[in-house]
């Protein structure tokens, strides 16, 4: 009897393909919701919306392709093991990787940079905008092509084949630059995210940090408003100029005037300023040129977006303060209700409005449960950060010690084939990849050197949208391939992604060693963020808070008042928030700007300086965080709202002939208190008799204004108090004339 053995039928990828298509549809909807949050979809032009959409959609698709590639067999033969998760045929994966990679490459290095400068250009005609964009990117492309030429020569010398050398040079250099940026940003974010969750678990500490940040944000908002006012005054003066070179650009000038007029009409009446400008307006050139008008248009558009950005940050901070204060106040009443009779009434989310929480259960959740949930999530993400850093260090020398490898590979992780990834491993791999990308991308928002770019709800500037989208596209491929190297060479070298990109990176010994060794430098940003080295370096070089990383991660929560001295303390932030919520901030700004405008028009003066600063005294408030930050103190009059050091406020008040109320000394810094105590001590102690003759017979040199009398003789010369500004003859207030030393 003859028996015929039939081979097992190969599995069908229909279910996996259906799942992949549904996942891509879900990613598309998520990207559209993100764009809707930051951009007005109806008024956004297509040249901005489509590139930004694909710059977010394609990196998210890479996050889907990597887990599928890990579980898919490299060939479709019957001898291959049966896949245990979502898988696709090698041909489909290869097409997906090629389309995704090269579109992302083109968006990152060519399309988005040109469109960003195109949208930021101030010229009117599209042709002039394109030429201006190319000029702005000329230096950038010169560096890129210069580096590419050097790399091409090296790869050609090492490998010897022109076609593979050119392709390998392009892909390897793009990967190396993206990996450098990704490792640095990810190292910062791996510490920043868990730390932020731990700190937000303390409700009172969260309120204190918000109050400390309030003066800085408020000052930036006022500076942005004043800068916009100066430009509006310049446009108004330009619109009144008749004849000459201005007539050649009359249509352009009228468009600028209409833009300013529309801005004034859209500004609420209670927010309009009594005096426009700062007294330091820019003058008009004698000859109006196209380049000057383009610069004016660009500055005006940037100023409008800057005003919108800081206004949005200020409103968001007020909403956070109101919510945090409501949580603290609910400890007494055991009831918590957001959105009724408060500032956040119109800003509550749909989830909160449709929530089944009662005021009592909402109090229990936000006051008792949410802090522990934040701490638990912070602990989980902190442990995940440790695992990522550890895997970066051991993936080359000791790949079997990689923790991430065992969380993803559940089937024979120590086998010769490197194991097999199942459905659960794919889900965990997607989590690891998502967390690594989130750590890198959240660091971008904390870096303060990106030319004032920011994401603003429903009003993000086009140039900022292009720039942030390009960073997402630039970081996705290096982070994805770097994650695959955690799983061991036996597994990731058996993927389509390695055959498409990894072989070209490992084409030369330099590229292979760079891919393995450079990620170990993740320890530098991790330790710099963990121990606050950014703030120390900024202070050492005198950058203050205007450069580098910082933000919440540099605030330790205990020394807020000392750390923020010179840029506003939490008490001043509390006063600013109280005045804004009580509706008195606008009138205070108008009065101050009216007096400032009269002083600057008369001959200068500090731009936006405070007229009157009345620090609040701590009346029984806790040193950690006040339970009633909005309570009115007897000394909290109008006051200036710009955050400055107390010494600066007193000086400005004296210069303008105003009375500045004193406080109980709580707002003095260490050097002020030390100086006052030394002066009081020197002015009040009595000199002993045996010490009064000290200095007799010592002559002052003639170049110091001395005469034949001894340095200690003369009128009151024997009193040592005169050397330090004191004295008993009442003449110690004079600055010089007798060679005395003032401290």
XYZ file of C-alpha atoms in Angstrom:
743
model
C 0.000 0.000 0.000
C 1.426 3.304 -1.087
C 0.955 6.251 1.290
C 1.414 9.814 0.166
C 2.426 12.460 2.679
C 0.878 15.874 2.125
C 2.677 18.962 3.345
C 0.915 21.183 5.830
C -0.720 24.120 4.123
C 1.063 27.417 4.595
C -0.777 29.899 6.796
C -2.745 32.627 5.091
C -1.887 36.285 5.850
C -5.463 37.490 5.229
C -6.235 38.147 8.891
C -2.890 39.884 9.371
C -3.439 42.043 6.309
C -6.905 43.011 7.557
C -5.475 43.913 10.944
C -2.723 45.978 9.296
C -5.213 47.934 7.181
C -7.428 48.653 10.199
C -4.352 49.748 12.153
C -3.342 52.147 9.378
C -6.868 53.558 9.353
C -6.706 54.074 13.118
C -3.305 55.764 12.778
C -4.730 58.100 10.115
C -7.625 59.121 12.383
C -5.235 59.707 15.291
C -2.955 61.895 13.158
C -5.947 63.932 11.972
C -7.034 64.491 15.579
C -3.521 65.650 16.456
C -3.522 68.068 13.531
C -6.970 69.319 14.532
C -5.674 70.027 18.023
C -2.802 72.209 16.821
C -4.027 73.556 13.455
C -7.364 74.904 12.184
C -8.104 72.309 9.517
C -10.617 74.404 7.578
C -8.323 77.386 7.052
C -4.986 75.559 6.806
C -3.673 75.487 3.207
C -3.135 72.126 1.548
C 0.619 72.697 1.034
C 0.942 72.728 4.836
C -1.622 70.111 5.826
C -0.603 67.257 3.509
C 3.192 67.241 4.170
C 2.656 67.520 7.925
C 0.089 64.718 7.807
C 2.462 62.359 5.999
C 5.369 63.423 8.236
C 3.367 62.126 11.218
C 1.600 59.210 9.522
C 4.726 57.571 8.082
C 6.707 57.435 11.376
C 3.634 56.013 13.103
C 3.482 53.386 10.354
C 7.084 52.474 11.131
C 5.951 51.741 14.674
C 3.522 49.240 13.151
C 5.980 47.745 10.652
C 8.695 46.921 13.210
C 6.634 44.461 15.338
C 5.184 42.881 12.203
C 8.662 42.489 10.695
C 9.947 40.825 13.872
C 7.256 38.119 13.700
C 7.259 37.604 9.922
C 9.394 34.865 8.321
C 12.116 36.029 5.959
C 10.990 33.545 3.289
C 7.627 31.962 2.518
C 8.866 28.389 2.154
C 7.157 25.552 3.935
C 10.243 24.905 6.060
C 9.891 28.228 7.846
C 8.314 28.127 11.297
C 4.676 29.050 11.545
C 4.317 32.702 12.604
C 2.807 33.206 16.048
C 1.618 36.788 15.628
C 0.635 39.363 13.029
C 2.775 38.768 9.948
C 3.068 39.759 6.298
C 4.872 38.194 3.322
C 8.448 39.387 2.745
C 7.536 41.062 -0.549
C 4.804 43.146 1.072
C 7.144 44.133 3.906
C 9.893 45.101 1.481
C 7.530 47.371 -0.461
C 6.231 48.886 2.761
C 9.739 49.640 4.050
C 10.843 51.202 0.757
C 7.808 53.474 0.487
C 7.915 54.473 4.147
C 11.661 55.088 4.326
C 12.159 57.063 1.128
C 9.075 59.233 1.648
C 10.247 59.962 5.188
C 13.749 60.704 3.878
C 12.446 63.137 1.250
C 10.183 64.892 3.762
C 12.939 65.212 6.357
C 15.780 66.499 4.220
C 14.125 68.371 1.354
C 10.372 68.988 1.390
C 9.754 70.131 4.974
C 12.817 72.456 5.306
C 11.977 74.232 2.039
C 8.285 74.565 2.910
C 9.152 75.801 6.408
C 11.221 78.689 5.079
C 8.632 79.271 2.355
C 5.897 79.761 4.957
C 8.189 81.954 7.077
C 9.177 84.205 4.187
C 7.705 87.693 4.134
C 7.557 88.110 0.362
C 4.189 88.251 -1.384
C 4.784 86.433 -4.661
C 5.228 82.608 -4.615
C 8.313 82.804 -6.823
C 9.981 85.265 -4.471
C 9.041 83.025 -1.512
C 10.637 79.988 -3.148
C 13.854 81.862 -3.935
C 13.991 83.231 -0.406
C 13.480 79.713 0.980
C 16.295 78.325 -1.148
C 18.612 81.127 -0.020
C 17.754 80.453 3.618
C 18.464 76.713 3.195
C 21.648 77.196 1.138
C 23.976 77.012 4.126
C 22.104 73.999 5.504
C 22.385 72.109 2.222
C 26.037 73.090 1.841
C 26.833 71.370 5.141
C 24.698 68.358 4.237
C 26.237 67.835 0.793
C 29.740 68.526 2.083
C 29.391 65.831 4.745
C 27.855 63.518 2.167
C 30.794 63.979 -0.189
C 33.321 63.110 2.525
C 31.306 60.049 3.528
C 30.916 58.943 -0.077
C 34.677 59.041 -0.639
C 35.252 56.936 2.484
C 32.587 54.342 1.616
C 33.792 54.109 -1.999
C 37.347 53.551 -0.775
C 36.203 50.894 1.718
C 33.650 49.019 -0.396
C 34.666 49.720 -3.973
C 31.246 49.614 -5.693
C 29.826 52.918 -6.875
C 26.101 52.092 -6.806
C 26.129 50.496 -3.359
C 28.523 53.166 -2.071
C 26.242 56.045 -3.086
C 23.112 54.478 -1.625
C 24.944 53.331 1.494
C 26.452 56.776 2.053
C 23.091 58.511 1.852
C 21.306 56.102 4.170
C 24.174 55.680 6.645
C 24.827 59.415 7.072
C 21.120 60.154 7.521
C 20.934 57.359 10.101
C 24.026 58.528 12.001
C 22.841 62.135 12.283
C 19.386 61.019 13.367
C 20.861 58.604 15.926
C 23.026 61.331 17.502
C 20.022 63.577 17.974
C 17.759 60.704 19.058
C 20.130 59.352 21.722
C 20.619 62.783 23.272
C 16.915 63.657 23.334
C 15.849 60.185 24.461
C 18.344 60.223 27.331
C 16.822 63.457 28.595
C 13.257 62.216 28.196
C 13.877 58.899 29.963
C 14.534 60.878 33.138
C 12.115 63.731 32.507
C 8.927 61.677 32.067
C 9.094 59.633 35.317
C 10.285 62.664 37.277
C 7.381 64.744 36.007
C 4.906 62.052 37.074
C 6.434 61.763 40.542
C 6.344 65.532 41.056
C 2.802 65.919 39.804
C 1.664 63.396 42.422
C 2.294 66.055 45.093
C -0.637 68.456 44.618
C 0.742 71.224 46.825
C 4.171 71.013 45.199
C 2.521 71.162 41.787
C 0.760 74.378 42.785
C 4.021 75.900 44.041
C 5.796 75.125 40.770
C 2.970 76.661 38.752
C 3.205 79.833 40.845
C 6.978 79.951 40.329
C 6.558 79.672 36.559
C 3.842 82.322 36.390
C 6.112 85.438 36.499
C 8.333 84.209 33.665
C 5.418 83.336 31.404
C 3.693 86.630 32.195
C 6.799 88.652 31.369
C 7.247 86.834 28.062
C 3.591 87.465 27.239
C 3.959 91.191 27.923
C 7.204 91.395 25.948
C 5.488 89.713 23.018
C 2.586 92.178 23.240
C 4.935 95.164 23.325
C 6.964 93.846 20.405
C 3.768 93.429 18.399
C 2.651 96.949 19.329
C 5.938 98.421 18.136
C 5.550 96.679 14.787
C 1.925 97.802 14.509
C 2.979 101.409 15.119
C 5.635 101.051 12.454
C 3.063 99.694 9.992
C 0.711 102.554 10.855
C 3.436 105.111 10.189
C 4.278 103.336 6.946
C 0.640 103.494 5.863
C 0.606 107.278 6.360
C 3.653 107.823 4.167
C 2.668 109.170 0.767
C 4.781 109.421 -2.342
C 8.324 108.327 -2.944
C 9.334 104.681 -2.916
C 6.325 103.741 -0.797
C 4.030 104.203 -3.803
C 5.769 101.325 -5.582
C 4.509 98.925 -2.891
C 1.171 100.540 -2.089
C -0.829 97.293 -2.352
C 1.598 95.488 -0.078
C 1.509 98.294 2.486
C -2.294 98.369 2.435
C -2.366 94.622 3.093
C -0.167 95.156 6.155
C -2.384 97.976 7.393
C -5.473 95.792 6.915
C -3.767 92.989 8.829
C -3.078 95.317 11.756
C -6.600 96.766 11.648
C -8.159 93.304 11.653
C -5.992 92.325 14.597
C -7.188 95.379 16.533
C -10.837 94.589 15.764
C -10.460 90.984 16.914
C -8.854 92.038 20.203
C -11.430 92.212 23.014
C -12.134 95.684 24.327
C -11.101 94.780 27.865
C -7.700 93.584 26.612
C -6.789 96.634 24.536
C -3.887 98.682 25.753
C -4.214 102.300 26.799
C -0.812 103.234 25.388
C 0.540 101.405 22.375
C 4.219 100.721 22.065
C 7.150 101.125 24.390
C 8.620 104.394 23.230
C 11.366 102.510 21.392
C 9.622 102.199 18.033
C 11.716 101.484 14.973
C 12.108 104.230 12.435
C 11.304 103.954 8.760
C 14.092 103.947 6.193
C 14.300 106.743 3.677
C 13.903 104.319 0.798
C 11.366 101.500 1.058
C 12.657 98.327 -0.590
C 11.115 94.945 -1.235
C 13.567 93.221 1.089
C 12.769 95.615 3.945
C 9.033 95.086 3.482
C 9.541 91.315 3.466
C 11.463 91.506 6.754
C 8.753 93.713 8.265
C 6.035 91.279 7.176
C 7.916 88.319 8.574
C 8.562 90.082 11.885
C 4.900 91.056 12.145
C 3.694 87.498 11.538
C 6.232 86.106 13.999
C 5.205 88.647 16.631
C 1.549 87.706 16.232
C 2.328 84.031 16.713
C 4.574 84.799 19.684
C 1.790 86.764 21.348
C -0.608 83.882 20.695
C 1.902 81.367 22.043
C 2.567 83.056 25.358
C -1.078 84.002 25.777
C -1.997 80.348 25.359
C 0.672 79.299 27.863
C -0.610 81.855 30.367
C -4.227 80.720 29.998
C -3.213 77.092 30.324
C -1.256 77.877 33.486
C -4.260 79.681 34.975
C -6.478 76.700 34.242
C -3.982 74.350 35.877
C -3.747 76.587 38.931
C -7.526 76.758 39.293
C -7.862 72.982 39.011
C -5.006 72.316 41.428
C -6.343 74.838 43.938
C -9.813 73.280 43.682
C -8.313 69.864 44.499
C -6.575 71.286 47.562
C -9.682 73.127 48.743
C -11.821 70.002 48.385
C -10.073 68.475 51.413
C -12.393 70.447 53.692
C -15.726 70.080 51.920
C -15.092 66.551 50.558
C -16.611 67.725 47.264
C -14.881 68.553 43.995
C -16.500 70.048 40.923
C -14.632 71.331 37.860
C -16.204 73.691 35.386
C -19.040 75.281 37.369
C -18.485 78.906 38.175
C -14.749 78.703 37.576
C -12.334 79.778 34.873
C -12.217 76.246 33.495
C -15.953 76.121 32.807
C -15.426 76.289 29.061
C -12.178 74.287 28.967
C -13.300 71.006 30.495
C -12.935 68.043 28.215
C -15.753 65.939 26.827
C -14.658 63.063 29.051
C -14.993 65.190 32.180
C -18.369 66.573 31.141
C -19.649 63.051 30.418
C -18.052 61.541 33.523
C -20.178 59.500 35.910
C -18.287 60.906 38.883
C -20.253 62.674 41.565
C -18.593 65.588 43.400
C -17.709 63.227 46.258
C -16.295 60.430 44.091
C -14.428 63.026 42.017
C -12.847 64.292 45.237
C -11.851 60.764 46.210
C -10.309 60.112 42.809
C -8.346 63.369 42.372
C -7.321 63.826 46.006
C -6.585 60.248 47.087
C -6.405 57.903 44.088
C -4.815 59.993 41.298
C -1.588 60.812 43.218
C -0.925 57.116 43.820
C -1.715 56.296 40.203
C 0.785 58.920 39.062
C 3.419 57.511 41.387
C 2.740 53.955 40.199
C 2.938 54.993 36.543
C 6.087 56.980 37.268
C 7.619 53.914 38.918
C 6.762 51.681 35.950
C 8.142 54.171 33.426
C 11.204 54.769 35.591
C 11.894 51.032 35.596
C 11.369 51.008 31.825
C 13.917 53.830 31.482
C 16.458 51.825 33.474
C 15.879 48.795 31.239
C 16.392 50.865 28.076
C 19.636 52.403 29.350
C 20.894 49.004 30.505
C 20.081 47.403 27.152
C 21.925 50.179 25.323
C 25.051 49.414 27.351
C 25.090 45.609 27.075
C 23.580 44.955 23.631
C 27.006 44.650 21.957
C 29.212 42.907 24.520
C 26.614 40.875 26.455
C 23.439 40.639 24.337
C 22.041 37.853 26.509
C 21.802 40.332 29.424
C 19.432 42.662 27.593
C 16.211 42.922 29.598
C 14.142 44.138 26.650
C 15.068 41.022 24.712
C 13.329 38.723 27.207
C 10.211 40.892 27.380
C 9.723 40.680 23.595
C 10.957 37.156 22.740
C 8.843 34.591 24.583
C 9.605 31.504 22.464
C 13.139 30.079 22.738
C 14.947 33.410 23.401
C 18.324 31.642 23.872
C 18.116 29.425 20.792
C 20.447 29.631 17.820
C 17.737 31.245 15.708
C 17.287 34.009 18.236
C 13.766 32.954 19.236
C 10.386 33.796 17.854
C 8.152 36.781 18.563
C 4.464 36.153 19.247
C 1.435 38.396 19.499
C 2.157 39.377 23.116
C 5.774 40.124 22.217
C 4.614 42.335 19.353
C 2.412 44.354 21.715
C 5.288 44.759 24.195
C 7.659 45.733 21.365
C 5.193 48.398 20.258
C 5.133 49.740 23.845
C 8.942 49.905 24.031
C 9.173 51.667 20.697
C 6.392 54.110 21.593
C 8.032 54.987 24.913
C 11.435 55.563 23.299
C 9.904 57.871 20.684
C 7.841 59.707 23.326
C 10.956 60.259 25.451
C 12.793 61.785 22.493
C 9.891 63.902 21.259
C 8.900 65.301 24.657
C 12.470 66.564 25.064
C 12.075 68.679 21.927
C 9.383 70.745 23.660
C 11.733 71.418 26.594
C 14.693 72.640 24.553
C 14.763 76.449 24.465
C 17.084 77.100 21.549
C 14.774 76.343 18.623
C 14.229 79.970 17.506
C 11.059 80.425 19.548
C 9.165 77.557 17.912
C 6.268 76.098 19.872
C 3.093 74.083 19.462
C 0.018 76.195 20.206
C -3.488 74.832 20.427
C -5.378 75.628 17.195
C -2.881 78.366 16.294
C 0.537 76.821 15.655
C 2.686 78.843 13.279
C 3.197 77.124 9.897
C 6.972 77.225 10.223
C 6.755 75.615 13.693
C 4.416 72.901 12.388
C 6.836 72.043 9.582
C 9.806 72.001 11.937
C 8.240 69.749 14.567
C 6.953 67.390 11.869
C 10.462 67.153 10.396
C 11.876 66.201 13.815
C 9.312 63.426 14.195
C 10.228 62.080 10.765
C 13.971 62.414 11.425
C 13.930 60.490 14.728
C 11.615 57.607 13.820
C 13.951 55.484 11.665
C 17.067 55.651 13.931
C 15.042 54.856 17.048
C 13.297 51.941 15.330
C 16.510 50.332 14.139
C 18.222 51.040 17.462
C 15.394 49.212 19.241
C 15.782 46.163 17.001
C 19.442 45.859 18.001
C 18.297 45.187 21.599
C 16.906 41.794 20.519
C 20.161 40.173 19.459
C 21.829 39.846 16.084
C 20.390 36.388 15.432
C 16.854 37.774 15.370
C 17.083 41.277 13.922
C 19.451 40.225 11.115
C 16.720 37.878 9.954
C 14.322 40.760 9.200
C 13.474 42.681 6.049
C 14.405 45.957 7.780
C 17.976 44.775 8.301
C 18.276 43.666 4.692
C 17.014 47.078 3.564
C 18.858 49.420 5.972
C 21.052 47.483 8.390
C 23.390 46.019 5.770
C 24.138 49.477 4.409
C 24.885 50.793 7.904
C 27.259 47.860 8.528
C 28.823 48.286 5.072
C 32.010 49.726 6.587
C 33.713 49.028 9.925
C 33.210 52.651 10.956
C 29.450 52.445 10.498
C 29.220 49.126 12.343
C 31.211 50.356 15.327
C 29.287 53.621 15.425
C 25.970 51.762 15.497
C 27.088 49.616 18.434
C 29.175 51.981 20.559
C 27.611 55.423 20.208
C 24.319 54.558 22.011
C 26.405 54.061 25.181
C 26.741 57.860 25.291
C 23.134 57.929 26.459
C 24.610 58.103 29.961
C 25.649 61.719 29.360
C 22.137 63.213 28.955
C 20.761 60.808 31.575
C 23.203 61.959 34.273
C 22.969 65.603 33.147
C 19.200 65.545 33.633
C 19.228 63.365 36.732
C 21.653 65.569 38.683
C 20.618 68.958 37.267
C 23.858 69.636 35.392
C 22.046 71.784 32.811
C 21.243 74.446 35.382
C 24.774 74.399 36.768
C 26.321 74.824 33.314
C 23.882 77.625 32.461
C 24.776 79.445 35.675
C 28.505 78.914 35.124
C 28.463 80.441 31.650
C 25.887 83.111 32.476
C 23.111 81.879 30.201
C 20.493 81.939 32.951
C 17.286 80.145 31.952
C 17.342 81.169 28.300
C 19.451 78.351 26.901
C 19.493 74.594 26.844
C 17.305 72.109 28.632
C 15.418 73.107 31.680
C 11.867 73.758 32.598
C 10.317 71.644 35.283
C 13.217 69.254 35.451
C 15.532 71.884 36.835
C 13.181 72.797 39.696
C 13.734 70.722 42.766
C 10.621 71.989 44.521
C 12.373 72.955 47.748
C 14.496 75.944 46.833
C 12.083 77.517 44.386
C 12.323 80.978 45.885
C 16.095 81.027 45.794
C 16.297 79.391 42.350
C 13.889 81.844 40.796
C 15.277 84.955 42.480
C 15.641 87.650 39.878
C 12.940 86.073 37.727
C 10.047 86.102 40.197
C 9.267 84.067 43.304
C 6.228 81.949 44.009
C 4.699 84.788 46.068
C 4.847 87.141 43.107
C 3.422 84.424 40.896
C 0.598 83.971 43.386
C -0.187 87.696 43.229
C -0.162 87.677 39.425
C -2.562 84.756 39.284
C -4.843 86.322 41.888
C -5.041 89.620 40.010
C -5.717 87.848 36.725
C -8.501 85.735 38.184
C -10.026 88.741 39.928
C -10.045 90.741 36.693
C -7.672 93.487 37.872
C -4.643 92.549 35.801
C -5.769 94.418 32.680
C -6.293 97.706 34.505
C -2.936 97.372 36.253
C -1.218 96.859 32.891
C -2.985 99.835 31.352
C -2.029 102.178 34.200
C 1.544 101.012 34.224
C 1.921 101.307 30.456
C 0.377 104.764 30.486
C 2.996 106.019 32.938
C 5.719 104.051 31.173
C 4.720 105.515 27.833
C 4.899 109.074 29.150
C 8.323 108.448 30.666
C 9.807 106.737 27.618
C 8.461 109.341 25.212
C 10.161 111.941 27.341
C 13.576 110.399 27.108
C 13.969 106.705 27.597
C 13.394 104.475 30.493
C 13.331 100.774 30.990
C 11.045 98.933 28.641
C 8.159 97.388 30.512
C 9.713 97.939 33.911
C 7.615 97.710 37.054
C 6.151 100.920 38.498
C 5.311 99.565 41.910
C 6.120 96.197 43.403
C 4.475 95.270 46.687
C 5.647 91.849 47.836
C 3.180 89.943 49.946
C 4.134 88.862 53.383
C 3.543 85.273 54.369
C 0.649 85.390 56.780
C 0.558 81.936 58.185
C 1.017 80.159 54.877
C 2.910 76.920 54.787
C 6.505 77.038 53.645
C 5.891 74.080 51.404
C 2.795 75.315 49.622
C -0.003 77.708 50.611
C -3.439 76.197 51.079
C -5.154 79.440 50.047
C -2.942 81.111 47.465
C -5.760 83.446 46.391
C -6.405 84.898 49.821
C -6.032 88.680 49.911
C -3.386 90.154 52.152
C -3.697 93.630 53.686
C -0.628 94.686 51.734
C -1.686 93.345 48.350
C -2.627 96.500 46.592
C -2.462 97.022 42.853
C 1.228 96.422 42.486
C 3.304 95.764 39.447
C 2.846 92.517 37.724
C 6.150 92.186 35.904
C 8.440 89.853 37.780
C 11.679 91.501 38.778
C 14.009 91.337 41.706
C 12.912 93.361 44.729
C 15.945 95.608 44.495
C 15.088 96.493 40.906
C 11.502 97.233 41.860
C 12.582 99.543 44.686
C 15.052 101.324 42.410
C 12.461 101.947 39.715
C 9.991 103.122 42.331
C 12.475 105.640 43.708
C 13.422 106.902 40.263
C 9.790 107.682 39.502
C 9.069 109.312 42.813
C 6.671 106.653 44.027
C 6.370 105.036 47.405
C 7.191 101.372 47.581
C 5.764 99.596 50.582
C 8.201 97.526 52.554
C 7.649 93.967 53.622
C 8.704 91.887 56.563
C 11.913 90.771 54.888
C 10.680 87.451 53.624
C 11.373 88.387 50.003
C 14.967 89.547 50.638
C 17.637 87.373 49.211
C 20.771 86.330 51.078
C 22.999 89.197 49.893
C 20.407 91.896 50.611
C 19.869 90.618 54.129
C 23.626 90.345 54.728
C 24.246 93.885 53.447
C 21.496 95.380 55.614
C 22.756 93.622 58.730
C 26.355 94.709 58.156
C 25.288 98.329 57.628
C 23.103 98.355 60.723
C 25.872 96.818 62.806
C 28.533 99.263 61.602
C 26.272 102.298 62.050
C 25.266 101.476 65.624
C 28.287 100.108 67.481
C 30.456 102.426 69.618
C 34.180 102.527 68.961
C 36.287 101.637 72.036
C 38.624 104.304 73.371
C 41.715 102.208 72.786
C 40.765 101.853 69.112
C 39.943 105.491 68.357
C 43.595 106.405 67.796
C 44.061 103.694 65.233
C 45.478 105.196 62.047
C 47.082 108.258 63.617
C 50.290 109.243 61.891
C 49.441 107.411 58.701
C 49.483 109.808 55.792
C 47.350 109.406 52.745
C 49.197 109.830 49.444
C 48.510 113.045 47.573
C 47.033 111.173 44.586
C 44.294 110.022 46.956
C 43.475 113.584 47.877
C 45.415 113.598 51.107
C 47.056 116.608 52.750
C 49.575 117.108 55.438
C 47.212 115.853 58.058
C 47.287 112.208 59.027
C 44.983 109.779 57.414
C 43.143 109.274 60.649
C 43.250 112.869 61.918
C 40.950 115.645 60.979
C 37.254 115.881 61.508
C 36.180 112.558 62.846
C 39.176 110.933 61.279
C 39.800 108.655 64.215
C 36.451 106.883 63.857
C 36.779 103.583 62.072
C 33.089 103.781 61.106
C 33.967 106.397 58.464
C 35.851 103.770 56.472
C 32.622 101.856 55.898
C 30.139 104.679 55.332
C 29.200 105.259 58.956
C 30.198 108.115 61.172
C 29.074 110.446 63.810
C 29.377 113.777 62.007
C 26.562 113.109 59.571
C 28.818 113.441 56.553
C 29.139 109.760 55.858
C 26.633 109.849 53.083
C 28.995 111.581 50.728
C 30.646 109.278 48.276
C 34.215 110.598 48.276
C 36.348 113.699 48.655
C 38.505 112.397 51.538
C 39.638 109.024 50.272
C 37.157 107.046 52.356
C 36.106 103.550 51.339
C 32.413 102.792 50.990
C 31.125 99.237 51.242
